[in-house]
Each structure stands twice: as C-alpha cells, then as structure tokens.
PDB file of C-alpha atoms and ligand atoms in Angstrom:
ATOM      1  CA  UNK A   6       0.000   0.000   0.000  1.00 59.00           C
ATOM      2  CA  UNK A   7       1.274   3.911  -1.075  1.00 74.00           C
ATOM      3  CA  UNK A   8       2.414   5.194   2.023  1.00 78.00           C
ATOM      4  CA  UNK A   9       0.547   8.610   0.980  1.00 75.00           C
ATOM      5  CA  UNK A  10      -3.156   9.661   2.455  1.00 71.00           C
ATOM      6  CA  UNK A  11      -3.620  12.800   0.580  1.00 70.00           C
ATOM      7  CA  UNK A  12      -4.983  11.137  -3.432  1.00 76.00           C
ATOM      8  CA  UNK A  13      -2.948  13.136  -5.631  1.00 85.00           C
ATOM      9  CA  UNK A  14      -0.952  15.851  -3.437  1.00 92.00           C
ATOM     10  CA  UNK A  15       1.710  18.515  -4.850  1.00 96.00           C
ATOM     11  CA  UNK A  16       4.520  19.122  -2.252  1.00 97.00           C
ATOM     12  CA  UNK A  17       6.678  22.455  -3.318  1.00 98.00           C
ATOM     13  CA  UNK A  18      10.089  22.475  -2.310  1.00 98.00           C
ATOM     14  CA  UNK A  19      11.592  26.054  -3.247  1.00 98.00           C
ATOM     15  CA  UNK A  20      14.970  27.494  -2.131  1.00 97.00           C
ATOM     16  CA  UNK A  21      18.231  29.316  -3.297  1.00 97.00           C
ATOM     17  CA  UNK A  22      20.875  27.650  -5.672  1.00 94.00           C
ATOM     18  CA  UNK A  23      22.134  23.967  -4.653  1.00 94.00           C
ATOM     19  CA  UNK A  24      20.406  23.493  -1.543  1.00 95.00           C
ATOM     20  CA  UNK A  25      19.868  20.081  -2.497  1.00 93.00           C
ATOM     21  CA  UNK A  26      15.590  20.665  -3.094  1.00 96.00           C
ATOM     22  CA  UNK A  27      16.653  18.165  -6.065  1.00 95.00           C
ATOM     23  CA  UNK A  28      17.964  15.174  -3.782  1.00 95.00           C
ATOM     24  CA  UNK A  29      15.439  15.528  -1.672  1.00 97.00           C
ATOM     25  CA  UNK A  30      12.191  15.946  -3.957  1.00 98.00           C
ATOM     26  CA  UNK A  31      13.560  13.254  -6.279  1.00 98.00           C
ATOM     27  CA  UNK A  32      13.249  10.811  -3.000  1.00 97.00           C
ATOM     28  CA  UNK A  33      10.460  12.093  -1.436  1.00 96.00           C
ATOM     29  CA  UNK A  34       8.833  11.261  -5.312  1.00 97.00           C
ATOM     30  CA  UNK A  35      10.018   7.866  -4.957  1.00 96.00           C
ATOM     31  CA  UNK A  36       8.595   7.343  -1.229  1.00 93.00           C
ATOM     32  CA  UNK A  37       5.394   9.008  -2.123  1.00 93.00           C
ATOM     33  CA  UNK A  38       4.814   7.010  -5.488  1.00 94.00           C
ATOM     34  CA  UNK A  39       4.482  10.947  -7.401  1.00 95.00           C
ATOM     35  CA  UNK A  40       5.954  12.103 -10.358  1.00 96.00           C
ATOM     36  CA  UNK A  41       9.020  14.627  -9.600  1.00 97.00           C
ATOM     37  CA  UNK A  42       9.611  17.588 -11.496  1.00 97.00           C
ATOM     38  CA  UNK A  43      12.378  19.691 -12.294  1.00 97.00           C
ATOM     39  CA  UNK A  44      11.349  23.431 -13.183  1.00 98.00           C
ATOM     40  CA  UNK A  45      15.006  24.716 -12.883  1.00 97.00           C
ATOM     41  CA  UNK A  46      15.299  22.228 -16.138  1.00 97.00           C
ATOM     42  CA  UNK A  47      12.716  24.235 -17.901  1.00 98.00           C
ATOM     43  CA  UNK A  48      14.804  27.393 -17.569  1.00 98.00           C
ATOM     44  CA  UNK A  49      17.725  26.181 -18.312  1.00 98.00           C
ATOM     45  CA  UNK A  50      16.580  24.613 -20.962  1.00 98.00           C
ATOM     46  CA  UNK A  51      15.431  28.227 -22.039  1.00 98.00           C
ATOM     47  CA  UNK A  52      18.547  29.211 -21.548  1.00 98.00           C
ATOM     48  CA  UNK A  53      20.439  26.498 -23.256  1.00 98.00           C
ATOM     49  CA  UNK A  54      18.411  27.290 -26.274  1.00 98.00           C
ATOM     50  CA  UNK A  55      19.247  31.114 -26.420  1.00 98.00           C
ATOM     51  CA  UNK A  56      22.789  30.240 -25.884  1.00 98.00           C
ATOM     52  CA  UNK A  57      23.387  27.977 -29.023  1.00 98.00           C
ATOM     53  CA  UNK A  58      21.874  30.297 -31.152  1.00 97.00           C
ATOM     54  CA  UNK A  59      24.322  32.671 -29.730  1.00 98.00           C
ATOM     55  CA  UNK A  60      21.337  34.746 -28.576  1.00 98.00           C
ATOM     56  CA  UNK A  61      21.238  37.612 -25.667  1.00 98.00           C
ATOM     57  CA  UNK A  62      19.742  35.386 -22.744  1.00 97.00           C
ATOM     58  CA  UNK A  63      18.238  38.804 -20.610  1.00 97.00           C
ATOM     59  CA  UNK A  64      16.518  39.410 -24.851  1.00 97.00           C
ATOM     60  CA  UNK A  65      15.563  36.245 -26.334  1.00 98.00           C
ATOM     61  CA  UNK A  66      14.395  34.465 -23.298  1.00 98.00           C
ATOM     62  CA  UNK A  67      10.661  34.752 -23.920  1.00 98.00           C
ATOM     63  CA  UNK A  68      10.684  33.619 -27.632  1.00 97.00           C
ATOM     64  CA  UNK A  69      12.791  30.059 -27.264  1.00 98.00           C
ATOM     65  CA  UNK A  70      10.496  29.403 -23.992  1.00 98.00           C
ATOM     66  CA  UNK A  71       7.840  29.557 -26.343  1.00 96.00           C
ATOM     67  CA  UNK A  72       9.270  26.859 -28.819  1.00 96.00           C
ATOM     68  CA  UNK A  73      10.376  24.671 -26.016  1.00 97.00           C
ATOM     69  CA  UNK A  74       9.855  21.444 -26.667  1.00 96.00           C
ATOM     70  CA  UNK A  75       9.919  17.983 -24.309  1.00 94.00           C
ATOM     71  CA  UNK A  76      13.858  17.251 -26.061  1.00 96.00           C
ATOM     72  CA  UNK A  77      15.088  20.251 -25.117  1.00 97.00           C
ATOM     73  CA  UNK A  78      14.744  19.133 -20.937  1.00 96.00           C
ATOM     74  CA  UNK A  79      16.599  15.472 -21.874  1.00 95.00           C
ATOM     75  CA  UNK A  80      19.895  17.138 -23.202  1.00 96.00           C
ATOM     76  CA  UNK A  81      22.953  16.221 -20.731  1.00 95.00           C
ATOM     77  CA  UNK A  82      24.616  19.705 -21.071  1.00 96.00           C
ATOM     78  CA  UNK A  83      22.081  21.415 -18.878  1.00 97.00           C
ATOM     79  CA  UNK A  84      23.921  21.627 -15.749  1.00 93.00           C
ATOM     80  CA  UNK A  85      27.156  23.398 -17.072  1.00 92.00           C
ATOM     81  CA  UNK A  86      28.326  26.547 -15.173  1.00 90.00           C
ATOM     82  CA  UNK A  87      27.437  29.024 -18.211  1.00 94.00           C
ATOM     83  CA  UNK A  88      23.601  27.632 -18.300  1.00 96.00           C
ATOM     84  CA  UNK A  89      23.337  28.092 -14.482  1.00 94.00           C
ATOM     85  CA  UNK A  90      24.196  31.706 -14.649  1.00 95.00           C
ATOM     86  CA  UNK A  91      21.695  32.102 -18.137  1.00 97.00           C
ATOM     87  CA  UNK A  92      19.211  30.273 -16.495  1.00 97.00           C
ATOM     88  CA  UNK A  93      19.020  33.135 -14.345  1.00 95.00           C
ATOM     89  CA  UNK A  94      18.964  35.414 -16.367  1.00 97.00           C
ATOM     90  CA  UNK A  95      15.952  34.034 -18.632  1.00 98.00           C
ATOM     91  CA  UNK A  96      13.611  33.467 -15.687  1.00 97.00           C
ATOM     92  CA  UNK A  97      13.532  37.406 -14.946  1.00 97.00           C
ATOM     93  CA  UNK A  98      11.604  38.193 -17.706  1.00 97.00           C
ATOM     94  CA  UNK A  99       7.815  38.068 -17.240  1.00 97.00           C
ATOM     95  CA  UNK A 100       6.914  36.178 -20.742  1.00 97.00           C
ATOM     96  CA  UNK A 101       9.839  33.659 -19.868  1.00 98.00           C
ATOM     97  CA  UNK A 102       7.704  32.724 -16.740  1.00 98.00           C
ATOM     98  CA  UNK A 103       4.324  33.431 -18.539  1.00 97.00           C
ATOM     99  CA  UNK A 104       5.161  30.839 -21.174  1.00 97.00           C
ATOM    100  CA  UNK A 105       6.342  28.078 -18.749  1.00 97.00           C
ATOM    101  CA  UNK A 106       3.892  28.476 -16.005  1.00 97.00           C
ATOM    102  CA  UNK A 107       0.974  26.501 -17.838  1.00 95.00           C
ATOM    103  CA  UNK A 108       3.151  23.363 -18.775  1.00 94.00           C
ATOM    104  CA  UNK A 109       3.877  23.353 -14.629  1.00 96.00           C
ATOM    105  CA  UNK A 110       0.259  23.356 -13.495  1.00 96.00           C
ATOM    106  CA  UNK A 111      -0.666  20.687 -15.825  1.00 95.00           C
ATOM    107  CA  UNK A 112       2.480  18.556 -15.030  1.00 94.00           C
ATOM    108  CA  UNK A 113       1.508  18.727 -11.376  1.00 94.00           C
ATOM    109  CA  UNK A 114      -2.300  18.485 -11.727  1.00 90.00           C
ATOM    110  CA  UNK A 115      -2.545  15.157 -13.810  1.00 86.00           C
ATOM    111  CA  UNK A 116      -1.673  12.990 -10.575  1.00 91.00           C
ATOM    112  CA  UNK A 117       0.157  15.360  -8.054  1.00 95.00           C
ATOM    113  CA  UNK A 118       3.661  15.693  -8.044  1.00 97.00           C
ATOM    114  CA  UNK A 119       6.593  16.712  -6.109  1.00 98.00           C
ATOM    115  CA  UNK A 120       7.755  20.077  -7.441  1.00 98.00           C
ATOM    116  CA  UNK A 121      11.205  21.608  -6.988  1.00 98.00           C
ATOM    117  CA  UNK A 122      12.357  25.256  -7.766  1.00 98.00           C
ATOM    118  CA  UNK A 123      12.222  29.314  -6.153  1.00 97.00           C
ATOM    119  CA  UNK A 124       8.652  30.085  -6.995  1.00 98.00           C
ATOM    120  CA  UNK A 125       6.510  26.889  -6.334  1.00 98.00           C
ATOM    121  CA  UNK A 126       4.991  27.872  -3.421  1.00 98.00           C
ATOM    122  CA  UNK A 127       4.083  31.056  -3.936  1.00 98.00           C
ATOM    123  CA  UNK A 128       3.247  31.550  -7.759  1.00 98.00           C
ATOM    124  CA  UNK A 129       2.962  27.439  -9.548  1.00 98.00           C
ATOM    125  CA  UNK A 130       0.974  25.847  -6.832  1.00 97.00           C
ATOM    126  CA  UNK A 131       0.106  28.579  -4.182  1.00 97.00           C
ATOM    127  CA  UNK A 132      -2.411  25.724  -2.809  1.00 96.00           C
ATOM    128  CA  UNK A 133      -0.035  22.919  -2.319  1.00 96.00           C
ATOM    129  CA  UNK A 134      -0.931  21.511   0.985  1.00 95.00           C
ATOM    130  CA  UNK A 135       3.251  21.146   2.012  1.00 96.00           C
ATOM    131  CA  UNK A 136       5.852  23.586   1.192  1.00 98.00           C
ATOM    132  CA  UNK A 137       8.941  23.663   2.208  1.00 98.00           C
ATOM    133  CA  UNK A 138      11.936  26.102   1.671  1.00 98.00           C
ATOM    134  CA  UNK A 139      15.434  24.568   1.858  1.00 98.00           C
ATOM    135  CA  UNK A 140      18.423  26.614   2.435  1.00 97.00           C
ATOM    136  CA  UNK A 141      22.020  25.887   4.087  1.00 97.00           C
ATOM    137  CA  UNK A 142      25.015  28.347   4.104  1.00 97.00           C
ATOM    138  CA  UNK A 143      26.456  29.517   1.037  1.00 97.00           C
ATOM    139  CA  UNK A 144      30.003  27.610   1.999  1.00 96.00           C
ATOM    140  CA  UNK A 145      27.844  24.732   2.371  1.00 96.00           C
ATOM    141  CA  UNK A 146      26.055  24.726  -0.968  1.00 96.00           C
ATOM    142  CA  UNK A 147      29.200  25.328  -2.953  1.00 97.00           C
ATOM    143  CA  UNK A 148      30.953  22.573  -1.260  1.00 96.00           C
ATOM    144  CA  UNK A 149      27.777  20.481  -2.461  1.00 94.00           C
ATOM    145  CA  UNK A 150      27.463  21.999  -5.745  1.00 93.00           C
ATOM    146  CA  UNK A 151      31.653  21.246  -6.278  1.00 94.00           C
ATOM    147  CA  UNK A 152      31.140  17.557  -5.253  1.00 93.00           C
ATOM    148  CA  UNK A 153      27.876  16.904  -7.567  1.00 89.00           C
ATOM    149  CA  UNK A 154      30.436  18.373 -10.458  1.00 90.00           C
ATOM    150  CA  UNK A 155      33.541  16.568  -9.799  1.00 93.00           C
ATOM    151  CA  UNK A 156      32.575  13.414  -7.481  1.00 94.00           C
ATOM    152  CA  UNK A 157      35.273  14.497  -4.841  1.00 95.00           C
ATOM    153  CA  UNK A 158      35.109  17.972  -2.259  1.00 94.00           C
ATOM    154  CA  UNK A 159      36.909  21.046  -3.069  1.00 94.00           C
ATOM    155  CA  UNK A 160      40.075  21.296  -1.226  1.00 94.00           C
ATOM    156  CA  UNK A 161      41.367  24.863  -2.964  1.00 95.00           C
ATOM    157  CA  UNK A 162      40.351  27.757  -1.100  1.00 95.00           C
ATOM    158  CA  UNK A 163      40.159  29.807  -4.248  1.00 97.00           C
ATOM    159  CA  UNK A 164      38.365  27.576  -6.084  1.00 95.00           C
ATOM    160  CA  UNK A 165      35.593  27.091  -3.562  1.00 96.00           C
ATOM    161  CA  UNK A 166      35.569  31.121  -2.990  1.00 97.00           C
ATOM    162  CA  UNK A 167      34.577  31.314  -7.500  1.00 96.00           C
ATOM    163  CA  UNK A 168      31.947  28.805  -6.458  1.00 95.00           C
ATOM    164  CA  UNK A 169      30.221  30.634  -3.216  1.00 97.00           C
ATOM    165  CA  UNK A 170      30.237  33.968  -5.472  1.00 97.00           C
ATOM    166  CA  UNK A 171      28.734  32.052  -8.446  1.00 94.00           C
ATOM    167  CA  UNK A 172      26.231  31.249  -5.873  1.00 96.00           C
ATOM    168  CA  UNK A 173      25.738  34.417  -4.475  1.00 96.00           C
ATOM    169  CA  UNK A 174      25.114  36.070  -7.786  1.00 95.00           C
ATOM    170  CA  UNK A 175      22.671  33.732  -8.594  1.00 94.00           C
ATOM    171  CA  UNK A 176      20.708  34.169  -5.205  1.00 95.00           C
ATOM    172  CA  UNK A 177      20.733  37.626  -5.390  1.00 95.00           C
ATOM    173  CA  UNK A 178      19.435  38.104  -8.826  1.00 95.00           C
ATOM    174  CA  UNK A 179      16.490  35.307  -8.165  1.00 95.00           C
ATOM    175  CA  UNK A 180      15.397  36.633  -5.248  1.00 96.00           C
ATOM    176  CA  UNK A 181      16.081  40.767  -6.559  1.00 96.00           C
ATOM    177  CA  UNK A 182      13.585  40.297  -9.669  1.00 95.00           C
ATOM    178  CA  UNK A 183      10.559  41.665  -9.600  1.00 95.00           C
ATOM    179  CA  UNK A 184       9.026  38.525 -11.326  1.00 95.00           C
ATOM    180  CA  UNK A 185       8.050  35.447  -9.158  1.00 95.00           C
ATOM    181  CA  UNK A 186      11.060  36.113  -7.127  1.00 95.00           C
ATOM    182  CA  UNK A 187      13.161  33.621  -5.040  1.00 96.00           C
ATOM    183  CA  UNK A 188      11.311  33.869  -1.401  1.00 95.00           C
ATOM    184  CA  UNK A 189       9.615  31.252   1.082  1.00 97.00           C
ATOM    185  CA  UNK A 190       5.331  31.401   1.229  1.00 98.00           C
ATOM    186  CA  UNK A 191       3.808  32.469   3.851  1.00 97.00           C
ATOM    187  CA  UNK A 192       2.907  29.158   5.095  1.00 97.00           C
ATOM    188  CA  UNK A 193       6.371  26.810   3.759  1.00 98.00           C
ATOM    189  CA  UNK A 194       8.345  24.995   6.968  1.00 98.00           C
ATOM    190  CA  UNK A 195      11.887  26.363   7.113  1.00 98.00           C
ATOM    191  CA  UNK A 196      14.488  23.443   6.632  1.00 97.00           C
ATOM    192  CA  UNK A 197      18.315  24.304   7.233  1.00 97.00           C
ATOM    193  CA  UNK A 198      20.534  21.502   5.786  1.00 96.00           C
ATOM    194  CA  UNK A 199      23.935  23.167   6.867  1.00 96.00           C
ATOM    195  CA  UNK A 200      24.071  19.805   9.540  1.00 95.00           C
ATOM    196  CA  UNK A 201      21.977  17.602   7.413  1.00 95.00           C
ATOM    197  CA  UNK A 202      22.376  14.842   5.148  1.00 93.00           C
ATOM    198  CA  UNK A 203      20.431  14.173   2.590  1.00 94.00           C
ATOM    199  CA  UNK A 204      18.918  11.182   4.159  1.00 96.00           C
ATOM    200  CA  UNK A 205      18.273  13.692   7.815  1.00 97.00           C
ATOM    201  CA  UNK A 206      16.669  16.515   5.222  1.00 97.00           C
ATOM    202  CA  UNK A 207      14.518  13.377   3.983  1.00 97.00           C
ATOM    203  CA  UNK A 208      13.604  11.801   7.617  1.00 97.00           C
ATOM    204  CA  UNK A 209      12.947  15.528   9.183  1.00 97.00           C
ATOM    205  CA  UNK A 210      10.414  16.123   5.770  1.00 97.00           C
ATOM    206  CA  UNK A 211       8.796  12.838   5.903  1.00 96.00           C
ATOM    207  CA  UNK A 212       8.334  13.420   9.494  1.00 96.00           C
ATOM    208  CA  UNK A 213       6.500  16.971   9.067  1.00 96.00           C
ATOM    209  CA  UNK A 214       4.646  15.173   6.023  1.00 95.00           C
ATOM    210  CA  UNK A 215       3.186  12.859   8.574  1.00 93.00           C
ATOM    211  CA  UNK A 216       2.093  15.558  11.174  1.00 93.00           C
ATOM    212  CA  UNK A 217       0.173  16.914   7.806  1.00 91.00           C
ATOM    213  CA  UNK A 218      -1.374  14.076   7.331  1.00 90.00           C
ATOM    214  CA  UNK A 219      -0.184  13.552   4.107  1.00 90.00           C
ATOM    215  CA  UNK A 220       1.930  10.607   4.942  1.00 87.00           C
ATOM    216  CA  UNK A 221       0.388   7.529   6.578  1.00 81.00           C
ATOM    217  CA  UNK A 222       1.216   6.600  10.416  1.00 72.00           C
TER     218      UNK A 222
HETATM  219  O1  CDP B  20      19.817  23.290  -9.125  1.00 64.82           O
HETATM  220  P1  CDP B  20      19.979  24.750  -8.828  1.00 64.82           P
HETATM  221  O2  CDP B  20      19.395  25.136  -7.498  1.00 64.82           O
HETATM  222  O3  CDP B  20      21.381  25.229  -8.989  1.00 64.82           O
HETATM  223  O4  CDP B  20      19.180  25.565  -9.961  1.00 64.82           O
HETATM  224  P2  CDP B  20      17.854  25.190 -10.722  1.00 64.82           P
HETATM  225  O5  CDP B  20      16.766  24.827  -9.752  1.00 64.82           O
HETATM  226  O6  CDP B  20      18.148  24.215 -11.802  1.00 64.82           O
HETATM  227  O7  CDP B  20      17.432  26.606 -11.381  1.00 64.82           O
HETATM  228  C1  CDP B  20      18.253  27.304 -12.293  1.00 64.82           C
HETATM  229  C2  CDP B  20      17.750  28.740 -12.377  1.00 64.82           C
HETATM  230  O8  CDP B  20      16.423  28.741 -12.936  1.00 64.82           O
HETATM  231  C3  CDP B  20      17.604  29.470 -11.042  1.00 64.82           C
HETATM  232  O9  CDP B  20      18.774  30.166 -10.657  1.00 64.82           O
HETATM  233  C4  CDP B  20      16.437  30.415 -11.275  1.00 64.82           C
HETATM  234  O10 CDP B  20      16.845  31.648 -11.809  1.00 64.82           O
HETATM  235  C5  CDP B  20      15.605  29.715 -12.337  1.00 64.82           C
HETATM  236  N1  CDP B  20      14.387  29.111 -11.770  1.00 64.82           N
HETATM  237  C6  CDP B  20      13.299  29.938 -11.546  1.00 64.82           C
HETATM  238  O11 CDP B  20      13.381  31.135 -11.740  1.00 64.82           O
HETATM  239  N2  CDP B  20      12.135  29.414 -11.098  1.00 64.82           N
HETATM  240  C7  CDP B  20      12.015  28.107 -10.854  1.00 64.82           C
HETATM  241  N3  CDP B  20      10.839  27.622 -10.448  1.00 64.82           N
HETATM  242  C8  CDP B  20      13.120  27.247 -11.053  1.00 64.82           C
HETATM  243  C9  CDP B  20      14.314  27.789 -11.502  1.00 64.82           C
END
C-alpha cells in the first residue's frame, strides 16, 4: 500500500541555488509514489536554447520558452556553469515565466507531483498543501554543488571562494527580480541543511509530512 493519504498531493520544495531541493524531492517522489519535477530544467533549458543560437539570454528568453519542446529538458549539457548563470537570467523576464507556467500546473495536476524550484509555493501551486523552503550556508552549498560536479570535495580555497560567489550572484538576482522572485510562502516549513544529510533533510520532511497528514502513520 502507497504510504501517501492525501490522493494526488503537490509538495513544493523552493529554495536558493544547490540546496539540495533536487535530492530531496527526487526521493520524497520515490517514497510518495508521485511524479518529480524539475522546473530549474525548464529554464535552463530556455537558456540552453538562447545560448546555441548565440542569442542575448536577458533578450531572447521569452521567444525560445515559447518553442520549447519535451527534447530540449533530456539534453545532458544542462547543468554546465554558463547555463546556471543564463538560467538566471531568462527566468527574470515576465513572458519567460508566462510561457512556462501553464506546462507546470498541468504537469503537477494530472496525478500530483513533487515540485522543486524558487517560486513553487508562492506563484505554480500557491495551494499545495506542504511547502517547504530549503536553504544551508552559502560555503555549504558550494561545497555540495563542487562535489555533484567533480565526485570528490573542493580542497582549494580559491576555487571554492569562484563557487560561493557564483552562488551568491545567482541568489541575489532570483530573489532581486521583480518577477516570481526567489522567497519562502507564507505558510512553507523552514528546513536548514547546513548539519543535514540528505537522508536527515529526507527523515525531518517525511516526518512533518506525517504531522500533515499527508503521509500515513
Ligand atoms: O539546481 P539549482 O538550485 O542550482 O538551480 P535550478 O533549480 O536548476 O534553477 C536554475 C535557475 O532557474 C535558477 O537560478 C532560477 O533563476 C531559475 N528558476 C526559476 O526562476 N524558477 C524556478 N521555479 C526554477 C528555476
């Protein structure tokens, strides 16, 4: 038997840049029997798009969201430093969002879905009945974000300081825009990872989950 209650539930997991909201909505998907999806893989999709046709990502956002199609989210070269940073760029224009913000409510409607990304909460799926806004230190996420990149942590000093500021920058403009910006809902649960693996984030989560009622005794 599902260990979920609630029939077809969307649980939003927002927060700034490598917090881990992927690890942990890809296993709460998995423990919940729901679909997980991605929306940071829509934008830098966008992104990815503009790029390779040598495009102005803060210009031609708005038209490549609009030709987006299922392919573009498979490609493996989504993750690369330059589509983080255009990513972020893209998703501060209005028709960017506009154009993608459909596709997410349909996604998520079909059968409920876990949902990672800045502005689930408070803009995709302002109803979801859990929400929850991950964040850990900025040292913290760019030791993470170094390790998912090269398997092994970051031992240069200099190295990891290019990695917090990538990650600053990032924050800064997400949560600085006035478009669906980067910023916990009202009601989301506060969950700092700094002393948390991902299997603690997952426990703690499941644990709140089950005071909602949304996970079985
Ligand atoms: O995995 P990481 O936290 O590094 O980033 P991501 O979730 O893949 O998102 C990449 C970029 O897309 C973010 O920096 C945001 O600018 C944008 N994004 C957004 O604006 N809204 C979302 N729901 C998801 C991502």
């Amino acid at each position: 038997m599902s260990k979920r209650s609630a029939k077809y539930p969307v649980i939003a997991i927002d927060g700034p840049a490598a917090a881990g909201k992927g690890t942990l909505a890809r296993q709460l998907a998995e423990v919940l029997e729901l679909p997980y999806l991605d929306t940071g893989l829509l934008y830098r999709a966008v992104a990815r798009r503009v790029l390779d046709r040598g495009g102005d990502p803060a210009h031609d956002g708005p038209e490549q969201a609009r030709q987006l199609v299922p392919e573009d989210m498979r490609r493996n070269d989504l993750r690369e430093p330059e589509v983080d940073q255009a990513a972020s760029i893209v998703a501060r224009h209005p028709e960017v969002r506009a154009a993608l913000l459909e596709r997410q409510r349909h996604f998520g409607r079909a059968r409920g879905a876990v949902v990672d990304g800045r502005d689930i909460g408070t803009v995709v799926f302002p109803d979801a009945p859990a929400k929850f806004f991950i964040t850990a230190s900025p040292e913290v996420r760019a030791q993470r974000r170094y390790e998912q990149r090269h398997g092994q942590p970051c031992t240069d000093p200099t190295r990891l300081a290019e990695e917090v500021a990538a990650i600053n920058t990032r924050d800064e403009q997400d949560a600085a825009r006035a478009a669906a910006p980067l910023r916990p809902a009202e009601d989301a649960v506060m969950v700092v990872t700094d002393d948390l693996d991902a299997a603690g984030v997952l426990e703690h989560v499941c644990q709140i989950l089950q005071e909602k009622g949304i996970i079985r005794r």
